[in-house]
Tab-separated table of C-alpha atoms in Angstrom:
chain	number	residue	atom	x	y	z
A	1	MET	CA	224.479	4.355	100.314
A	2	ARG	CA	226.159	1.823	102.614
A	3	ARG	CA	223.291	2.148	105.109
A	4	LEU	CA	220.779	1.648	102.312
A	5	ILE	CA	222.549	-1.524	101.159
A	6	LEU	CA	222.665	-2.887	104.700
A	7	ALA	CA	219.003	-2.083	105.241
A	8	LEU	CA	218.033	-3.774	101.993
A	9	GLY	CA	220.145	-6.808	102.888
A	10	ALA	CA	218.447	-7.117	106.272
A	11	ALA	CA	215.035	-6.792	104.653
A	12	PHE	CA	215.821	-9.501	102.117
A	13	ALA	CA	217.105	-11.780	104.899
A	14	MET	CA	213.928	-11.277	106.920
A	15	ALA	CA	211.804	-12.010	103.889
A	16	ALA	CA	213.832	-15.087	102.993
A	17	ALA	CA	213.476	-16.699	106.434
A	18	PRO	CA	209.689	-17.266	106.268
A	19	ALA	CA	210.001	-18.437	102.662
A	20	ALA	CA	212.668	-20.964	103.622
A	21	ALA	CA	210.531	-22.178	106.521
A	22	GLN	CA	207.541	-22.650	104.207
A	23	THR	CA	209.499	-24.897	101.855
A	24	TYR	CA	211.313	-26.760	104.644
A	25	PRO	CA	212.529	-29.418	104.309
A	26	ALA	CA	213.670	-29.362	100.695
A	27	ARG	CA	216.423	-31.941	101.196
A	28	SER	CA	217.613	-34.554	103.656
A	29	ILE	CA	218.275	-33.636	107.286
A	30	THR	CA	221.341	-34.702	109.270
A	31	LEU	CA	220.650	-35.827	112.828
A	32	ILE	CA	223.857	-35.850	114.858
A	33	VAL	CA	224.082	-38.486	117.581
A	34	PRO	CA	227.106	-37.485	119.682
A	35	PHE	CA	227.971	-41.064	120.643
A	36	ALA	CA	229.008	-44.278	118.928
A	37	ALA	CA	226.357	-46.348	117.169
A	38	GLY	CA	224.415	-48.910	119.183
A	39	GLY	CA	224.048	-46.999	122.448
A	40	PRO	CA	220.748	-45.847	124.005
A	41	THR	CA	220.731	-42.364	122.476
A	42	ASP	CA	221.563	-43.790	119.065
A	43	VAL	CA	218.786	-46.399	119.287
A	44	ILE	CA	216.153	-43.825	120.294
A	45	ALA	CA	217.347	-41.418	117.601
A	46	ARG	CA	216.939	-44.019	114.877
A	47	ILE	CA	213.487	-45.148	116.036
A	48	VAL	CA	212.100	-41.609	116.264
A	49	SER	CA	213.856	-40.065	113.251
A	50	ASP	CA	212.741	-42.820	110.883
A	51	HIS	CA	209.106	-41.895	111.495
A	52	MET	CA	209.853	-38.157	111.504
A	53	GLY	CA	211.447	-38.451	108.082
A	54	ARG	CA	208.315	-40.035	106.651
A	55	THR	CA	206.187	-37.244	108.125
A	56	LEU	CA	208.472	-34.531	106.740
A	57	GLY	CA	208.798	-36.167	103.342
A	58	GLN	CA	212.600	-36.165	103.498
A	59	SER	CA	215.096	-38.669	104.853
A	60	ILE	CA	216.762	-37.991	108.185
A	61	VAL	CA	220.310	-39.311	108.104
A	62	VAL	CA	221.764	-40.277	111.491
A	63	GLU	CA	225.452	-39.414	111.808
A	64	ASN	CA	227.437	-40.584	114.837
A	65	VAL	CA	229.971	-37.989	115.992
A	66	ALA	CA	231.449	-39.446	119.173
A	67	GLY	CA	233.962	-37.931	121.541
A	68	ALA	CA	234.379	-36.039	124.819
A	69	GLY	CA	231.233	-37.423	126.417
A	70	GLY	CA	229.060	-36.214	123.570
A	71	THR	CA	230.299	-32.624	123.640
A	72	THR	CA	232.175	-32.923	120.325
A	73	GLY	CA	229.018	-33.631	118.343
A	74	SER	CA	227.022	-31.141	120.390
A	75	LEU	CA	229.462	-28.341	119.609
A	76	ARG	CA	229.232	-29.148	115.921
A	77	VAL	CA	225.466	-28.649	116.047
A	78	ALA	CA	225.736	-25.511	118.169
A	79	ARG	CA	227.939	-23.995	115.440
A	80	ALA	CA	225.903	-25.299	112.492
A	81	THR	CA	223.883	-23.090	110.168
A	82	PRO	CA	220.464	-22.597	111.830
A	83	ASP	CA	218.418	-23.792	108.862
A	84	GLY	CA	216.982	-27.023	110.255
A	85	TYR	CA	219.215	-29.295	108.194
A	86	THR	CA	221.621	-30.119	111.036
A	87	ILE	CA	219.976	-31.138	114.293
A	88	MET	CA	220.917	-33.494	117.106
A	89	MET	CA	219.710	-35.966	119.694
A	90	GLY	CA	221.108	-34.725	122.983
A	91	ASN	CA	220.670	-36.153	126.453
A	92	LEU	CA	221.179	-35.529	130.153
A	93	GLY	CA	224.945	-35.756	129.701
A	94	THR	CA	225.374	-33.418	126.747
A	95	HIS	CA	222.786	-30.851	127.812
A	96	SER	CA	222.922	-30.856	131.619
A	97	ALA	CA	225.876	-32.648	133.201
A	98	SER	CA	228.302	-31.056	130.744
A	99	VAL	CA	227.938	-27.683	132.476
A	100	GLY	CA	229.287	-29.039	135.755
A	101	LEU	CA	231.830	-31.434	134.261
A	102	TYR	CA	233.573	-29.238	131.695
A	103	PRO	CA	234.982	-25.981	133.147
A	104	ASN	CA	235.773	-24.754	129.624
A	105	LEU	CA	232.693	-26.067	127.846
A	106	ALA	CA	232.538	-24.368	124.437
A	107	TYR	CA	228.739	-24.188	124.369
A	108	ASP	CA	225.936	-23.463	126.806
A	109	PRO	CA	223.103	-26.004	126.487
A	110	ARG	CA	220.661	-23.449	127.886
A	111	THR	CA	221.317	-20.750	125.276
A	112	ASP	CA	223.155	-22.190	122.262
A	113	PHE	CA	220.379	-24.487	121.036
A	114	ALA	CA	216.757	-24.276	119.972
A	115	PRO	CA	214.948	-27.011	121.939
A	116	VAL	CA	212.703	-29.096	119.661
A	117	ILE	CA	211.172	-32.035	121.528
A	118	ASN	CA	211.855	-34.370	124.445
A	119	THR	CA	211.485	-37.874	123.028
A	120	ALA	CA	212.073	-40.401	125.800
A	121	GLY	CA	212.907	-40.662	129.470
A	122	THR	CA	215.155	-43.591	130.336
A	123	PRO	CA	215.392	-44.976	133.885
A	124	MET	CA	218.900	-45.979	134.928
A	125	LEU	CA	220.004	-49.441	136.016
A	126	ILE	CA	223.239	-50.976	137.279
A	127	SER	CA	224.309	-54.272	135.731
A	128	ALA	CA	227.364	-56.492	136.080
A	129	HIS	CA	228.538	-59.410	133.978
A	130	LYS	CA	227.068	-62.816	134.773
A	131	ASP	CA	230.038	-64.046	136.818
A	132	PHE	CA	230.310	-61.043	139.113
A	133	PRO	CA	230.266	-62.426	142.696
A	134	ALA	CA	227.515	-60.213	144.155
A	135	ASN	CA	223.869	-61.275	143.809
A	136	THR	CA	222.061	-58.348	145.459
A	137	LEU	CA	222.554	-54.595	145.649
A	138	PRO	CA	223.740	-54.709	149.310
A	139	GLU	CA	226.285	-57.406	148.391
A	140	PHE	CA	227.375	-55.381	145.370
A	141	ILE	CA	227.878	-52.227	147.440
A	142	ALA	CA	229.773	-54.148	150.130
A	143	LEU	CA	232.221	-55.544	147.570
A	144	LEU	CA	232.899	-52.145	146.026
A	145	LYS	CA	233.417	-50.453	149.386
A	146	ALA	CA	235.708	-53.222	150.668
A	147	ASN	CA	238.100	-53.052	147.717
A	148	PRO	CA	237.204	-50.380	145.124
A	149	SER	CA	240.554	-50.659	143.302
A	150	LYS	CA	239.804	-54.285	142.450
A	151	TYR	CA	236.808	-53.464	140.234
A	152	ASN	CA	236.043	-51.228	137.278
A	153	TYR	CA	233.049	-49.836	135.453
A	154	GLY	CA	232.572	-48.659	131.895
A	155	HIS	CA	230.644	-45.694	130.518
A	156	GLY	CA	229.930	-43.841	127.297
A	157	GLY	CA	232.481	-41.091	127.860
A	158	ILE	CA	233.162	-38.418	130.467
A	159	GLY	CA	229.946	-36.475	130.960
A	160	SER	CA	227.685	-39.091	129.380
A	161	THR	CA	224.517	-40.200	131.164
A	162	SER	CA	226.113	-43.548	131.996
A	163	HIS	CA	229.136	-41.801	133.512
A	164	LEU	CA	227.086	-39.282	135.481
A	165	THR	CA	224.877	-41.984	136.978
A	166	CYS	CA	227.855	-43.996	138.184
A	167	VAL	CA	229.458	-40.830	139.608
A	168	PHE	CA	226.271	-40.222	141.576
A	169	PHE	CA	226.114	-43.845	142.740
A	170	HIS	CA	229.757	-43.969	143.844
A	171	HIS	CA	229.374	-40.655	145.651
A	172	LEU	CA	226.435	-42.067	147.607
A	173	ILE	CA	228.247	-45.270	148.626
A	174	LYS	CA	231.640	-43.517	149.041
A	175	ALA	CA	233.585	-45.935	146.856
A	176	PRO	CA	236.000	-44.475	144.238
A	177	VAL	CA	235.876	-47.282	141.693
A	178	GLN	CA	238.100	-47.226	138.592
A	179	GLN	CA	236.423	-46.040	135.401
A	180	VAL	CA	236.943	-47.087	131.789
A	181	PRO	CA	235.633	-44.485	129.292
A	182	PHE	CA	234.352	-45.504	125.861
A	183	ARG	CA	233.078	-43.476	122.909
A	184	GLY	CA	229.516	-44.496	123.675
A	185	SER	CA	227.438	-46.848	125.811
A	186	GLY	CA	227.219	-49.388	122.980
A	187	PRO	CA	230.950	-50.213	123.038
A	188	ALA	CA	230.875	-50.242	126.859
A	189	MET	CA	228.065	-52.802	126.811
A	190	ASN	CA	229.981	-54.973	124.350
A	191	ALA	CA	232.981	-54.917	126.701
A	192	LEU	CA	230.751	-55.839	129.647
A	193	LEU	CA	229.240	-58.794	127.806
A	194	ALA	CA	232.776	-59.924	126.976
A	195	LYS	CA	233.613	-59.615	130.717
A	196	GLN	CA	236.269	-56.990	130.037
A	197	LEU	CA	234.417	-54.778	132.541
A	198	ASP	CA	232.806	-55.529	135.872
A	199	TYR	CA	229.693	-53.363	135.538
A	200	VAL	CA	227.952	-50.375	133.969
A	201	CYS	CA	225.336	-47.827	134.993
A	202	ASP	CA	223.180	-47.478	131.907
A	203	GLN	CA	219.796	-46.551	130.524
A	204	THR	CA	217.008	-49.080	130.111
A	205	VAL	CA	217.496	-48.937	126.334
A	206	GLY	CA	220.987	-50.380	126.736
A	207	ILE	CA	220.274	-52.827	129.565
A	208	VAL	CA	216.835	-54.299	128.847
A	209	PRO	CA	217.786	-56.122	125.603
A	210	GLN	CA	220.654	-57.794	127.515
A	211	LEU	CA	218.875	-58.563	130.798
A	212	THR	CA	219.207	-62.342	130.530
A	213	GLN	CA	222.952	-62.040	129.941
A	214	LEU	CA	223.638	-59.772	132.921
A	215	LYS	CA	223.217	-59.470	136.657
A	216	THR	CA	221.129	-56.342	137.184
A	217	TYR	CA	221.041	-55.083	140.760
A	218	VAL	CA	218.848	-52.013	140.792
A	219	VAL	CA	216.662	-49.604	138.863
A	220	ALA	CA	216.989	-46.019	140.082
A	221	THR	CA	213.243	-45.281	140.172
A	222	PRO	CA	210.540	-45.368	142.866
A	223	ASN	CA	208.719	-48.256	141.155
A	224	ARG	CA	209.771	-51.414	139.353
A	225	LEU	CA	209.684	-51.414	135.572
A	226	ASP	CA	207.225	-53.527	133.593
A	227	VAL	CA	210.051	-54.580	131.257
A	228	ALA	CA	212.328	-55.583	134.158
A	229	LYS	CA	209.962	-56.725	136.884
A	230	ASP	CA	212.577	-58.806	138.699
A	231	VAL	CA	214.942	-55.859	139.175
A	232	PRO	CA	214.445	-54.215	142.594
A	233	THR	CA	214.184	-50.458	143.062
A	234	SER	CA	216.854	-48.491	144.882
A	235	THR	CA	214.545	-48.211	147.897
A	236	GLU	CA	214.084	-51.973	147.987
A	237	GLY	CA	217.852	-52.357	147.731
A	238	GLY	CA	218.499	-50.072	150.700
A	239	LEU	CA	219.741	-47.013	148.804
A	240	PRO	CA	216.630	-44.828	148.361
A	241	GLU	CA	218.688	-41.715	147.509
A	242	PHE	CA	219.777	-43.313	144.259
A	243	GLN	CA	217.182	-41.888	141.886
A	244	ALA	CA	218.191	-41.217	138.278
A	245	VAL	CA	216.267	-41.028	135.025
A	246	GLY	CA	218.031	-40.112	131.812
A	247	TRP	CA	216.363	-38.405	128.871
A	248	ASN	CA	216.937	-37.954	125.158
A	249	ALA	CA	215.764	-34.928	123.205
A	250	ILE	CA	216.129	-33.243	119.826
A	251	PHE	CA	217.814	-29.854	119.511
A	252	ALA	CA	218.569	-27.483	116.643
A	253	PRO	CA	221.109	-24.638	116.611
A	254	LYS	CA	219.959	-21.397	118.235
A	255	ASP	CA	218.338	-18.893	115.875
A	256	THR	CA	216.692	-21.674	113.889
A	257	PRO	CA	213.440	-20.082	112.616
A	258	ALA	CA	210.469	-20.781	114.863
A	259	ALA	CA	208.474	-22.154	111.935
A	260	ILE	CA	211.148	-24.808	111.322
A	261	VAL	CA	211.337	-25.710	115.009
A	262	ASP	CA	207.545	-26.037	115.024
A	263	ARG	CA	207.677	-28.267	111.936
A	264	LEU	CA	210.250	-30.537	113.558
A	265	ASN	CA	208.288	-30.583	116.806
A	266	ALA	CA	205.111	-31.603	114.965
A	267	ALA	CA	206.977	-34.424	113.223
A	268	GLY	CA	208.384	-35.546	116.569
A	269	ARG	CA	204.931	-35.520	118.135
A	270	ALA	CA	203.597	-37.601	115.234
A	271	ALA	CA	206.369	-40.134	115.833
A	272	LEU	CA	205.661	-40.381	119.571
A	273	ALA	CA	201.941	-40.804	118.858
A	274	ASP	CA	202.537	-43.657	116.423
A	275	ALA	CA	201.602	-47.054	117.874
A	276	GLY	CA	204.628	-48.786	116.390
A	277	VAL	CA	207.095	-46.210	117.684
A	278	ARG	CA	205.484	-46.183	121.124
A	279	THR	CA	205.608	-49.964	121.338
A	280	ARG	CA	209.290	-50.078	120.465
A	281	LEU	CA	210.175	-47.382	122.978
A	282	LEU	CA	208.058	-48.870	125.759
A	283	GLU	CA	209.550	-52.314	125.167
A	284	LEU	CA	212.955	-50.737	125.849
A	285	GLY	CA	211.721	-49.313	129.140
A	286	CYS	CA	211.390	-45.722	127.936
A	287	ILE	CA	209.063	-43.157	129.476
A	288	ILE	CA	207.278	-41.206	126.744
A	289	PRO	CA	206.567	-37.572	127.702
A	290	ASP	CA	202.940	-36.478	127.829
A	291	ASP	CA	201.564	-33.897	125.405
A	292	ALA	CA	202.639	-30.900	127.509
A	293	GLY	CA	206.093	-32.386	128.002
A	294	GLN	CA	206.595	-32.630	124.240
A	295	SER	CA	206.583	-28.871	123.640
A	296	SER	CA	209.781	-27.059	122.778
A	297	ALA	CA	209.197	-24.685	125.706
A	298	ALA	CA	208.895	-27.619	128.107
A	299	LEU	CA	212.195	-29.026	126.847
A	300	GLY	CA	213.930	-25.680	127.333
A	301	ALA	CA	212.658	-25.476	130.911
A	302	HIS	CA	213.676	-29.099	131.515
A	303	VAL	CA	217.245	-28.447	130.365
A	304	ARG	CA	217.582	-25.479	132.722
A	305	ALA	CA	216.158	-27.459	135.636
A	306	GLU	CA	218.459	-30.411	134.957
A	307	VAL	CA	221.531	-28.165	134.847
A	308	ASP	CA	220.511	-26.748	138.228
A	309	LYS	CA	219.928	-30.251	139.593
A	310	TRP	CA	223.084	-32.021	138.448
A	311	THR	CA	225.731	-29.287	138.690
A	312	PRO	CA	225.846	-29.354	142.516
A	313	VAL	CA	225.832	-33.179	142.501
A	314	ILE	CA	228.873	-33.202	140.212
A	315	LYS	CA	230.691	-30.543	142.228
A	316	ALA	CA	229.981	-32.381	145.482
A	317	ALA	CA	231.460	-35.528	143.959
A	318	GLY	CA	234.563	-33.565	142.978
A	319	VAL	CA	234.475	-34.728	139.359
A	320	THR	CA	235.630	-32.701	136.365
A	321	ALA	CA	236.402	-33.705	132.816
A	322	GLN	CA	239.440	-31.447	132.444
């Protein structure tokens, strides 16, 4: 009898999953952003999710769950019910760098999430406040190497994209500069504008709107950006090894039904195809993935490749979050 009950329960569960997927979404969806409001990941999440909500016919409510470099919010999503009503906007920090930075990370970004869609690549830049004495990247590097304890940089939390990029940069120039962690890149930028910090390494989404109020020394890409044409590349600045592009992508908990993941992916694709959304993202310096790069399979492969890429960089720099 017990076996019969269990078998019937399993059958009902299997039958219920397709039915739930067919009616999805029947209520609002929570999109966790694992950083404070106002940072690059938060901005991209709000631009993309607003359009996705209209496509799905239900509101997508952005909830900021900051802490531990984005891992607090990520863990919440990893442990959420896999029904498509709790999803997240993750990034290079939460879903790649975290593996190398947190020895006791409570989730595995490669296996504990259902990848949905990669929404935007974000080239990295280094910017200081207006009164910082250096005017070029070589001058900036020389100052940091001469007296690293004199200066500080801010980032969006241990393991965030802004932290990882600065770790990479300081490893290349061999200057252990003091760090000031925040609960997101937005608060770090506010501190920089108030001259409470010397500089940040941040995504285009955070830097470009403030370009006129900052000294920006370098973009970590092979080519200059259309939205920041006066900012030299790392090669032009004499540090060609400094190449870094962040990314922001939507994830659901593992075991989310494929039909729901497909529905979310289709809504994400519709958002990235919309002229208004594309214009807003491109104006912030984002790189929009091509059609193939927007598949859930492509995102899963990208996460695995990024973990393999950044883990040795982090270990070589000798940085851990615990």
